[in-house]
PDB file of C-alpha atoms and ligand atoms in Angstrom:
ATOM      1  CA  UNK A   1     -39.728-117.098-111.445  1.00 49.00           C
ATOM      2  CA  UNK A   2     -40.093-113.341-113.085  1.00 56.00           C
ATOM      3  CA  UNK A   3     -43.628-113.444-111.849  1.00 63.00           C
ATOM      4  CA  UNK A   4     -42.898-114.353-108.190  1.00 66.00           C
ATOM      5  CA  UNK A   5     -40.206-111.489-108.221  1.00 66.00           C
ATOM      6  CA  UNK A   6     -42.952-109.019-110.154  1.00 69.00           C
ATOM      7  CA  UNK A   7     -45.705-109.856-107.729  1.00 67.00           C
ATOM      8  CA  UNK A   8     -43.459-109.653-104.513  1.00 67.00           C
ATOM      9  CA  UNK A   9     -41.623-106.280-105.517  1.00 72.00           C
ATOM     10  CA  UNK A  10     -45.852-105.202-106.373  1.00 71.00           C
ATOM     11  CA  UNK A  11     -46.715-106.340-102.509  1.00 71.00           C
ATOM     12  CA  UNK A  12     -43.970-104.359-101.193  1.00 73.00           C
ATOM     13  CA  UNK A  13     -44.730-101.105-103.051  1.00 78.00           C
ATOM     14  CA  UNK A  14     -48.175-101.300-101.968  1.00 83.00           C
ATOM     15  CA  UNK A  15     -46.840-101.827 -98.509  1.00 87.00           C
ATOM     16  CA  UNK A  16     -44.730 -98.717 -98.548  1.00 91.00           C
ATOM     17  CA  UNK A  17     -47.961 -96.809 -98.999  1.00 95.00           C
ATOM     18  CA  UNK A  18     -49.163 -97.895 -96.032  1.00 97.00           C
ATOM     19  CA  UNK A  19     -46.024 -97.100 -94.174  1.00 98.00           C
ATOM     20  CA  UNK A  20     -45.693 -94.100 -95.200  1.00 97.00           C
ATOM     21  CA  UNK A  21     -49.652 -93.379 -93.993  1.00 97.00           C
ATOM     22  CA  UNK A  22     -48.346 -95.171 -90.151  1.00 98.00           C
ATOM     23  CA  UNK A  23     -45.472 -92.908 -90.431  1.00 98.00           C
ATOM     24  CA  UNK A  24     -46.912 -89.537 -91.265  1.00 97.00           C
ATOM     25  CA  UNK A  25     -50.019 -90.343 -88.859  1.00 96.00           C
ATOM     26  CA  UNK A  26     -47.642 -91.066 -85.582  1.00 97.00           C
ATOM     27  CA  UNK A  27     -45.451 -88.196 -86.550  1.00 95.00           C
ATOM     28  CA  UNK A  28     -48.083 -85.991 -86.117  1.00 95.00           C
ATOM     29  CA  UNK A  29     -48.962 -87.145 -82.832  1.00 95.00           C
ATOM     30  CA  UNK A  30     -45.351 -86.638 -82.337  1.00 95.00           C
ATOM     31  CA  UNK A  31     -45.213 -91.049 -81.458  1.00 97.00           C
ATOM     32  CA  UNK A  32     -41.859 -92.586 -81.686  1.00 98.00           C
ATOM     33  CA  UNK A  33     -42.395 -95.474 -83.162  1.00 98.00           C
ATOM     34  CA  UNK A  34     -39.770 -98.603 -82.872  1.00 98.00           C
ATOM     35  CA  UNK A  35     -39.905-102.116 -84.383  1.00 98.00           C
ATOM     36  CA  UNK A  36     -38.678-104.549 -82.445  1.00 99.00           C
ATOM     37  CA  UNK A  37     -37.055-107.737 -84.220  1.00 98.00           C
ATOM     38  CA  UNK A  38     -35.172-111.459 -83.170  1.00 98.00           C
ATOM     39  CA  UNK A  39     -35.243-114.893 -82.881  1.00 98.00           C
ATOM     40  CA  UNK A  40     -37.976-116.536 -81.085  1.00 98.00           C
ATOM     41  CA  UNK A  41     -36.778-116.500 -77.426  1.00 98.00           C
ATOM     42  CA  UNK A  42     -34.413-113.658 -77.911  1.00 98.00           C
ATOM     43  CA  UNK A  43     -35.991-111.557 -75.455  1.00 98.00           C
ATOM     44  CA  UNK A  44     -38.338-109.041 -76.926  1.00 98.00           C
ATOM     45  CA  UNK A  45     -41.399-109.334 -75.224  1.00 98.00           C
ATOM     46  CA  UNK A  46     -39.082-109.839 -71.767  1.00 98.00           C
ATOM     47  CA  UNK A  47     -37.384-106.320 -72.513  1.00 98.00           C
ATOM     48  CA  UNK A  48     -40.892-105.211 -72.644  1.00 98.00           C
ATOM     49  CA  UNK A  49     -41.811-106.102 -69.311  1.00 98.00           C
ATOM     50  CA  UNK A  50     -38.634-105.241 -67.870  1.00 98.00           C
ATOM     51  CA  UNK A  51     -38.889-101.788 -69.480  1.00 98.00           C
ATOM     52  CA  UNK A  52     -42.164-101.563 -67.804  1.00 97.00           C
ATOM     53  CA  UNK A  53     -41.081-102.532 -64.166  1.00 97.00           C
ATOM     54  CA  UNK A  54     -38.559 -99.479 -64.621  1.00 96.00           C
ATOM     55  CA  UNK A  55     -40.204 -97.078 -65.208  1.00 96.00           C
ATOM     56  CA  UNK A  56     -42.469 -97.678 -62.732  1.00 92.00           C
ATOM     57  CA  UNK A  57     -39.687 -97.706 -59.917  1.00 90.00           C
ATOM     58  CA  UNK A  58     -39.256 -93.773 -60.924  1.00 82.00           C
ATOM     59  CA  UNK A  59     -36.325 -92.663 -61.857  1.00 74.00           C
ATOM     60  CA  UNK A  60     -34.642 -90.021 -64.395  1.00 74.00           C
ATOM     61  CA  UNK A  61     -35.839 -91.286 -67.543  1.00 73.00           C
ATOM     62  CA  UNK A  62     -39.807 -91.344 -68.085  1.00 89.00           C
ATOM     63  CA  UNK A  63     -42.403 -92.282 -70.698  1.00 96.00           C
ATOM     64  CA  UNK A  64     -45.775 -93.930 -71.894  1.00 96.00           C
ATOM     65  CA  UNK A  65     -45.562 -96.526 -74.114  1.00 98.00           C
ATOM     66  CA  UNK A  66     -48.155 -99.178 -75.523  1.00 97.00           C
ATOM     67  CA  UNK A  67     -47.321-102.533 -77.064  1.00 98.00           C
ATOM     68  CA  UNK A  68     -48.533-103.602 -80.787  1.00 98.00           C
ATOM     69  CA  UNK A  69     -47.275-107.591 -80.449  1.00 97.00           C
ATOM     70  CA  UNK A  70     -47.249-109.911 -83.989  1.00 97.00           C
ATOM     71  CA  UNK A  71     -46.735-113.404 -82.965  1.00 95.00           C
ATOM     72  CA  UNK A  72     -48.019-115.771 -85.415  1.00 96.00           C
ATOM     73  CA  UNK A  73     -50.623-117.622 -82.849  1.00 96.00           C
ATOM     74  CA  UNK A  74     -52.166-117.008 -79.498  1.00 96.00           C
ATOM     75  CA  UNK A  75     -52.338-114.043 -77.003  1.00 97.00           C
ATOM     76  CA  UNK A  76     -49.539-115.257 -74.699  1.00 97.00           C
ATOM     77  CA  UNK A  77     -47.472-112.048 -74.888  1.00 98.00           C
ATOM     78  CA  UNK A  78     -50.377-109.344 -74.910  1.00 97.00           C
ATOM     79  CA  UNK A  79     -51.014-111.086 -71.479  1.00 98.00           C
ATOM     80  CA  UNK A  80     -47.617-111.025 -69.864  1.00 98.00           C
ATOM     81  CA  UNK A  81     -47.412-107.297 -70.851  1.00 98.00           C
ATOM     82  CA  UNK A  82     -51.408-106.656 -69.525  1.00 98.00           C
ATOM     83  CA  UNK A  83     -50.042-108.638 -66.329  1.00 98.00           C
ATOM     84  CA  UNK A  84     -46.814-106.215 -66.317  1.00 97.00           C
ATOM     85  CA  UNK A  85     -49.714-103.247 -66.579  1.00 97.00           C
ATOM     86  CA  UNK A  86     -48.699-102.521 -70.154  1.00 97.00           C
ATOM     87  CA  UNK A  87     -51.650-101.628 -73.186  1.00 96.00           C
ATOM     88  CA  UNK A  88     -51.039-104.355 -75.742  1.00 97.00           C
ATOM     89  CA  UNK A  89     -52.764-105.356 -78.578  1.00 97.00           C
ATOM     90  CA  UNK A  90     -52.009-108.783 -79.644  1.00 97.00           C
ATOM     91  CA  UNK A  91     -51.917-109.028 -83.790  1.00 96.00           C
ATOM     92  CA  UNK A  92     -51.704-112.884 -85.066  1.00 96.00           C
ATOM     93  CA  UNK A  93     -50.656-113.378 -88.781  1.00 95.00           C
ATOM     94  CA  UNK A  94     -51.801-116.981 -88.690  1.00 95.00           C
ATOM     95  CA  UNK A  95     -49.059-118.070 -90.535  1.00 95.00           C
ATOM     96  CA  UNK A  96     -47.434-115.008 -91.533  1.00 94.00           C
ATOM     97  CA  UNK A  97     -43.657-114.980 -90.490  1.00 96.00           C
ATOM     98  CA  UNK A  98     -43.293-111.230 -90.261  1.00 96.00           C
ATOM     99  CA  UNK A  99     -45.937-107.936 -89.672  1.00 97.00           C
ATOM    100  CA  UNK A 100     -46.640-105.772 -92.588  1.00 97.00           C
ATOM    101  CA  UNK A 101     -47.675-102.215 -92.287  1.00 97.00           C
ATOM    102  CA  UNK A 102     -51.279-102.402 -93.472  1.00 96.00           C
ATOM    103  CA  UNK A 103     -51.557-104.604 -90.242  1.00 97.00           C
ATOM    104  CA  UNK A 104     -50.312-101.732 -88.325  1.00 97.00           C
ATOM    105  CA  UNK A 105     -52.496 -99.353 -89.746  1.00 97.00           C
ATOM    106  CA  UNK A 106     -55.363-101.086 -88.870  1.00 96.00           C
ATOM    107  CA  UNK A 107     -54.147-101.754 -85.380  1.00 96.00           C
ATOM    108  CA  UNK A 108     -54.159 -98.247 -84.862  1.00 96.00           C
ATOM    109  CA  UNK A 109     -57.580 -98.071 -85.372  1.00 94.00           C
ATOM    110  CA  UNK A 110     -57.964 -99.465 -81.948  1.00 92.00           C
ATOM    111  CA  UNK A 111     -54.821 -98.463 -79.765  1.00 91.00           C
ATOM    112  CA  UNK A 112     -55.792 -95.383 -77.451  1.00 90.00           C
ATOM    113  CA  UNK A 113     -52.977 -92.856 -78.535  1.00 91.00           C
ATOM    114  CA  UNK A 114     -53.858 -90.025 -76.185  1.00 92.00           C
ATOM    115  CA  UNK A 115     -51.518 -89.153 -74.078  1.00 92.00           C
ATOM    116  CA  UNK A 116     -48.840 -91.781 -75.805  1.00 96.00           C
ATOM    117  CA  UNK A 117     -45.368 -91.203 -76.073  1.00 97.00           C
ATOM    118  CA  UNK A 118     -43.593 -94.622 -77.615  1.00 98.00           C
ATOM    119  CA  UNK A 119     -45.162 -97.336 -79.404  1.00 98.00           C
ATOM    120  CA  UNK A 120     -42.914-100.127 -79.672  1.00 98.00           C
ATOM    121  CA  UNK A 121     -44.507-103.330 -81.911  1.00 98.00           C
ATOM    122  CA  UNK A 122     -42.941-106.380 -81.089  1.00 98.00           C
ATOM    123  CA  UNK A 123     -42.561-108.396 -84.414  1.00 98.00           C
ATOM    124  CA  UNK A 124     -42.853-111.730 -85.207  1.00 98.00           C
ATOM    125  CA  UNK A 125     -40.069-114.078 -83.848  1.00 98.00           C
ATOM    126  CA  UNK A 126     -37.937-114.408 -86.910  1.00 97.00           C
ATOM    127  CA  UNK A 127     -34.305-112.620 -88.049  1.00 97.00           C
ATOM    128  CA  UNK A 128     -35.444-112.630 -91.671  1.00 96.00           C
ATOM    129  CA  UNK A 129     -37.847-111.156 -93.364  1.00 96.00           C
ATOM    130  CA  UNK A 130     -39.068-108.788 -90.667  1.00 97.00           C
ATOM    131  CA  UNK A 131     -36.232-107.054 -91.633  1.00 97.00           C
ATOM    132  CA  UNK A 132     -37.474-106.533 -95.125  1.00 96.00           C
ATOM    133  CA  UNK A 133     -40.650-104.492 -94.065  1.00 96.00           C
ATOM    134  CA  UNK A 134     -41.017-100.921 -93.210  1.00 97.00           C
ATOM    135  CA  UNK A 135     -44.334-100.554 -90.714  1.00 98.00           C
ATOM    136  CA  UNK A 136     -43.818 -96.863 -90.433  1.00 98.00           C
ATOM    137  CA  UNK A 137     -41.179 -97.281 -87.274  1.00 98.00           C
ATOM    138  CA  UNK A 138     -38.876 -94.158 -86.440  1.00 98.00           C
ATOM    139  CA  UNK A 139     -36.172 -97.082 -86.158  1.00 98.00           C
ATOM    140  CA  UNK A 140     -35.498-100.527 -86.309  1.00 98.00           C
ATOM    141  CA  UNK A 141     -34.189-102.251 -83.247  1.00 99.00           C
ATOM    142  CA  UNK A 142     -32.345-105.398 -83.876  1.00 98.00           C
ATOM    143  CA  UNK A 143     -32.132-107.884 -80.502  1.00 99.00           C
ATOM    144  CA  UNK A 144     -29.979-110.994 -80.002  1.00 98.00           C
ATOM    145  CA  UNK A 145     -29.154-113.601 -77.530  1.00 98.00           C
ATOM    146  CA  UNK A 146     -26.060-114.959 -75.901  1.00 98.00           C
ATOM    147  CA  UNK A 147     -27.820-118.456 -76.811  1.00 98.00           C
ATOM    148  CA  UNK A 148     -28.321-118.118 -80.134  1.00 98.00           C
ATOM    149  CA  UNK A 149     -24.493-117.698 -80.912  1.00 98.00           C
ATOM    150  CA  UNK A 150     -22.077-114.882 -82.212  1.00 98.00           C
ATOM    151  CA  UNK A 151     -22.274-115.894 -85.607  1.00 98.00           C
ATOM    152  CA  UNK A 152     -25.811-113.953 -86.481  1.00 98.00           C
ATOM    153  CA  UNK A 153     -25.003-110.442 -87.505  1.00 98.00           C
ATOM    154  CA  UNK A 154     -23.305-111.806 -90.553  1.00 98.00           C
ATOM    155  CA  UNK A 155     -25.185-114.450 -91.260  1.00 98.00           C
ATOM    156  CA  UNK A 156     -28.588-112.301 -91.115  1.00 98.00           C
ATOM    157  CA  UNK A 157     -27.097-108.964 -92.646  1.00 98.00           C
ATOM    158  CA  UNK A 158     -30.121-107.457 -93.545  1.00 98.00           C
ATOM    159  CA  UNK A 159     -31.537-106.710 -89.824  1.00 98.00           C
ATOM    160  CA  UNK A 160     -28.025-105.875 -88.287  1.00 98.00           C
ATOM    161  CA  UNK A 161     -27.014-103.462 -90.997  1.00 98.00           C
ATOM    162  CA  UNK A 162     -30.475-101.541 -91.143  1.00 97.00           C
ATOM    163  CA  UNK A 163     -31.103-101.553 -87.033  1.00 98.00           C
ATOM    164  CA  UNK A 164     -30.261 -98.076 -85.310  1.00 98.00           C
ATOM    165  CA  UNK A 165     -29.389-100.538 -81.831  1.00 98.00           C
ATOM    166  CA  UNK A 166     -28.251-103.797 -81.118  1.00 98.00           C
ATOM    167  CA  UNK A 167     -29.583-105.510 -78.268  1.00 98.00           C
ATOM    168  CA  UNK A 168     -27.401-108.261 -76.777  1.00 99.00           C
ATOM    169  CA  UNK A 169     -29.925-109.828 -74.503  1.00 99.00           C
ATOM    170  CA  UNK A 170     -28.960-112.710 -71.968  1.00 99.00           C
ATOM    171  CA  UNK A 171     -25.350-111.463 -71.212  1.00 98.00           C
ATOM    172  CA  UNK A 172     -26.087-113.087 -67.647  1.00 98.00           C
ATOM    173  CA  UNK A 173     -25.280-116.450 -69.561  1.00 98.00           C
ATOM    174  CA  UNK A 174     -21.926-115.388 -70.962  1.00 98.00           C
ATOM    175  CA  UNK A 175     -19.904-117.615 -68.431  1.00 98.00           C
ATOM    176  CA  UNK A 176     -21.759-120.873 -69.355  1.00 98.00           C
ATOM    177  CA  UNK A 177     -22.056-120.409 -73.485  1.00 98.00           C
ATOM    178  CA  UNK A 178     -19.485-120.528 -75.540  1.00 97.00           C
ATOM    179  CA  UNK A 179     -19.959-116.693 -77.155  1.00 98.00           C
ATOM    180  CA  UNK A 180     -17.614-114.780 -78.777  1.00 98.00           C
ATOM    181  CA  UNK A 181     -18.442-111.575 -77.775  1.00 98.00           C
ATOM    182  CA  UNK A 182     -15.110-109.742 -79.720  1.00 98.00           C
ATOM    183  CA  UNK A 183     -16.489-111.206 -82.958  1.00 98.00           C
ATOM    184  CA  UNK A 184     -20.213-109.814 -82.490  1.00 98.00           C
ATOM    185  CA  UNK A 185     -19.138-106.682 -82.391  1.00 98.00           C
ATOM    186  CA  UNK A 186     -16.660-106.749 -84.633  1.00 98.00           C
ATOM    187  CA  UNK A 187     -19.203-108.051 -87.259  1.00 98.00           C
ATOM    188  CA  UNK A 188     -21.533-105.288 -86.350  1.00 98.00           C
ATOM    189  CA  UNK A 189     -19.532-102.552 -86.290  1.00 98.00           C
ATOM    190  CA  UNK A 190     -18.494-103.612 -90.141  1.00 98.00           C
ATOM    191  CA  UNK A 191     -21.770-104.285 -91.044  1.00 98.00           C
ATOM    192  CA  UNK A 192     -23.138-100.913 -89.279  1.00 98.00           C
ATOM    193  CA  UNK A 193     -20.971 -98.675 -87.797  1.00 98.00           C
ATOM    194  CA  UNK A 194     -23.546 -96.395 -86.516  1.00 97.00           C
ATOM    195  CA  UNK A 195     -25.461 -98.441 -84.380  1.00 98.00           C
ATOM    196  CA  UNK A 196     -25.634 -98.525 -80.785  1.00 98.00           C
ATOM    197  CA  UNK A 197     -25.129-101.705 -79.000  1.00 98.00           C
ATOM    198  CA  UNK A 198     -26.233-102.765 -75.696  1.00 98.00           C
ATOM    199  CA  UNK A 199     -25.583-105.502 -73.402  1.00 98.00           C
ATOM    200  CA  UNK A 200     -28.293-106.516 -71.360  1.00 98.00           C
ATOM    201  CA  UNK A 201     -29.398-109.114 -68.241  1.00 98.00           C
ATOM    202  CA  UNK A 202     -33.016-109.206 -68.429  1.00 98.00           C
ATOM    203  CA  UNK A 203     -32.670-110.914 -64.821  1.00 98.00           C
ATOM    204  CA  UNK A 204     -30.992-108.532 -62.857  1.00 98.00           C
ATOM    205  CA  UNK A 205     -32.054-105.401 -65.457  1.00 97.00           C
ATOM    206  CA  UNK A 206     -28.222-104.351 -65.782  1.00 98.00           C
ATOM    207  CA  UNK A 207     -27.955-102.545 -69.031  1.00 98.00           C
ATOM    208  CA  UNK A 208     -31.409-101.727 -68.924  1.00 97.00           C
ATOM    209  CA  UNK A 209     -31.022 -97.783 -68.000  1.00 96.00           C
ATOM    210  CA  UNK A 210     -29.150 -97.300 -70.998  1.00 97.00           C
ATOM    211  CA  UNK A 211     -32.125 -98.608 -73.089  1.00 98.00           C
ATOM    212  CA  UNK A 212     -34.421 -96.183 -71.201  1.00 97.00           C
ATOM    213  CA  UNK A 213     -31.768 -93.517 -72.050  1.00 96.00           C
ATOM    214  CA  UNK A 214     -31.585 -94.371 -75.787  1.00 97.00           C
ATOM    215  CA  UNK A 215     -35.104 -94.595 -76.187  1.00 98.00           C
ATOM    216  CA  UNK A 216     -36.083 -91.215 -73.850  1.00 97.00           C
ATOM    217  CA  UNK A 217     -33.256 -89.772 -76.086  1.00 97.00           C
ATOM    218  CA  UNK A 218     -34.705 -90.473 -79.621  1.00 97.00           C
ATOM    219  CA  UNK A 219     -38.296 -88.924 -78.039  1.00 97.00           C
ATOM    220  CA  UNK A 220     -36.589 -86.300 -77.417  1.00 96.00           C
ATOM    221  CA  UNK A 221     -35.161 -86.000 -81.245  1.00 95.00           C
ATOM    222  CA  UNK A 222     -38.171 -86.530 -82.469  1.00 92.00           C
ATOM    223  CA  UNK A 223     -40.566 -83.906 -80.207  1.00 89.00           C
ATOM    224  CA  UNK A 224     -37.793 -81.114 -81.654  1.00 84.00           C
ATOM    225  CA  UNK A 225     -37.946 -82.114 -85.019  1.00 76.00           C
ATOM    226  CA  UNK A 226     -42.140 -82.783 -85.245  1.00 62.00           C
ATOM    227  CA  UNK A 227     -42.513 -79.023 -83.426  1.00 60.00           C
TER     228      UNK A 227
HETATM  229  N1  GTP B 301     -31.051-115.803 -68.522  1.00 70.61           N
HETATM  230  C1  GTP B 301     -31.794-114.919 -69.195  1.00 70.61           C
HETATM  231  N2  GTP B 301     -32.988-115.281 -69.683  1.00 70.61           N
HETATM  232  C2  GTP B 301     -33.718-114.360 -70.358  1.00 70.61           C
HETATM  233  C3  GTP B 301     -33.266-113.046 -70.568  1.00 70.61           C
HETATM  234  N3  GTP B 301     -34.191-112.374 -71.296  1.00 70.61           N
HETATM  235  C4  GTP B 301     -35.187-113.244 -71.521  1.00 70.61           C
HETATM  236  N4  GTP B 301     -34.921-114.447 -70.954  1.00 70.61           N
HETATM  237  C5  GTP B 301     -35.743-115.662 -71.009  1.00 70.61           C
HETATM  238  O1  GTP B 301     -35.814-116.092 -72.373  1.00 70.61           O
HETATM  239  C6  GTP B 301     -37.062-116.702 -72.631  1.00 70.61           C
HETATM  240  C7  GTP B 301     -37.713-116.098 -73.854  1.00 70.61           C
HETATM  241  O2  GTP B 301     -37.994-114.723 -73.598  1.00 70.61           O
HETATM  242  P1  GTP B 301     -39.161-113.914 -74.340  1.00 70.61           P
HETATM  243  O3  GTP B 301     -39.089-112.528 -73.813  1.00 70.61           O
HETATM  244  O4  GTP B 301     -40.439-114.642 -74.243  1.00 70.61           O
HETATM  245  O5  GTP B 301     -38.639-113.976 -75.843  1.00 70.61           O
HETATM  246  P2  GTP B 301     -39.327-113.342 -77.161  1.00 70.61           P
HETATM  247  O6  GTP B 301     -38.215-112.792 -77.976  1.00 70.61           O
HETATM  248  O7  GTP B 301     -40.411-112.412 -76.769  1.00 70.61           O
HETATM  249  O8  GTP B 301     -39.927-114.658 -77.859  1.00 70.61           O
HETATM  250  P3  GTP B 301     -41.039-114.742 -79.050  1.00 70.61           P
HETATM  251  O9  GTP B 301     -42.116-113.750 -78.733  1.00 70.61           O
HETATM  252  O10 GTP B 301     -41.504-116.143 -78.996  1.00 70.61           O
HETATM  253  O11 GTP B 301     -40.321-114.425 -80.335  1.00 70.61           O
HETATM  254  C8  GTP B 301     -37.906-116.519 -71.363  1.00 70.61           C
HETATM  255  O12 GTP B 301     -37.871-117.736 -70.627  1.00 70.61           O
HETATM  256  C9  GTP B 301     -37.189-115.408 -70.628  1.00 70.61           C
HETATM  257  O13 GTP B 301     -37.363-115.472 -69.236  1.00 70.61           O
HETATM  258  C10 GTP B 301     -31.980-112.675 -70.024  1.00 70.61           C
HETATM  259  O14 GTP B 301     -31.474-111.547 -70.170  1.00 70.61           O
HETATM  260  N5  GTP B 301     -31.309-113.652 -69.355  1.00 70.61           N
HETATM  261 MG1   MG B 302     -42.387-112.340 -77.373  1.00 70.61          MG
HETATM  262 ZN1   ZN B 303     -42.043-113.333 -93.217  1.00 70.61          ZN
END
């Protein structure tokens, strides 16, 4: 058991080395980075799309953004985004339940970054050990279904206490699920009182110009600091 604890924590240091290579090489290029993690099904690759279609109606809020998407088989989501007229490069782990930074690095080697503004990598479908990796992301954003139940945030600490926003996705479904919506806050707001929750209907996009403004607004943050 020592040795499966010594070799993990000696996978993860290594690992931090690449972050910290993703990291320094996006700030430069003055990227926001932002990891995107949930359940299977939550929603991510839908917020994608959706994010897409918005900013393509015009608007207030504008930038580029390209797609890095880990999903242990197949190149299902790389194609809804290509179809949605978003850049994505499709990672599979084969088996691997989460992305590690190395993979990012090397996925850098061929994502166009001229001219980028946000790179958001779409992780693996899983509320567990995603969590426990740092790919060189500005921020982790934690996203969650009406489906799935209110019970999560405490039940999968890790990614609700570490995640700078909370996505509620599926809030059309509220009147047919039983959700407590009272406790999912509550148990965020003790677990993380500093992140920024949002309630969205991928369907009808309501909630969705506050994402834009969230993400537009952490650019922002990081253009002034990176000058
Ligand atoms: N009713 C409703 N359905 C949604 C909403 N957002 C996504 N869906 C549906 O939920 C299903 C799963 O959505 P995806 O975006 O593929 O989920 P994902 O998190 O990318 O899934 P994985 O990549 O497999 O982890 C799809 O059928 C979507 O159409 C929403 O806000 N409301
Ligand atoms: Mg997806
Ligand atoms: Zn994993």
């Amino acid at each position: 058991m020592g040795t499966v604890v010594t070799i993990r924590q000696a996978v993860m240091a290594e690992d931090e080395k690449y972050a910290a290579r993703v990291r320094e090489m996006l700030t430069k290029r003055k990227i926001l980075a932002v990891n995107i993690i949930g359940s299977p099904g939550c929603g991510k690759t839908t917020l994608l799309e959706r994010t897409a279609a918005c900013l393509g109606r015009g608007g207030s809020k504008k930038f580029s953004f390209r797609v890095i998407e880990g999903d242990i088989e197949t190149a299902r989501d790389a194609e809804r985004l290509a179809a949605a007229g978003v850049e994505a490069l499709q990672i599979n782990t084969k088996g691997a339940c989460h992305l590690e930074a190395h993979v990012i690095e090397n996925a850098l080697k061929s994502l166009d970054c001229n001219g980028l503004d946000v790179l958001f990598i779409e992780n693996v479908g899983n509320l567990v050990c995603p969590a426990e990796f740092d790919l060189g992301e500005d921020f982790k954003v934690a996203v969650s279904s009406v489906p799935e139940g209110a019970d999560k945030p405490l039940k999968y600490p890790m990614l609700f206490s570490q995640a700078a926003a909370v996505l509620l996705t599926k809030v059309d479904l509220l009147p047919y699920v039983r959700f407590d919506k009272d406790l999912f806050l509550r148990d965020i707001r003790a677990l993380n009182p500093k992140a920024l929750i949002m309630e969205l209907d991928l369907i009808s996009d309501a909630g969705l110009e506050s994402w834009l403004a969230f993400i537009a607004g952490r650019l922002e943050e990081k253009h002034h600091v990176a000058q």
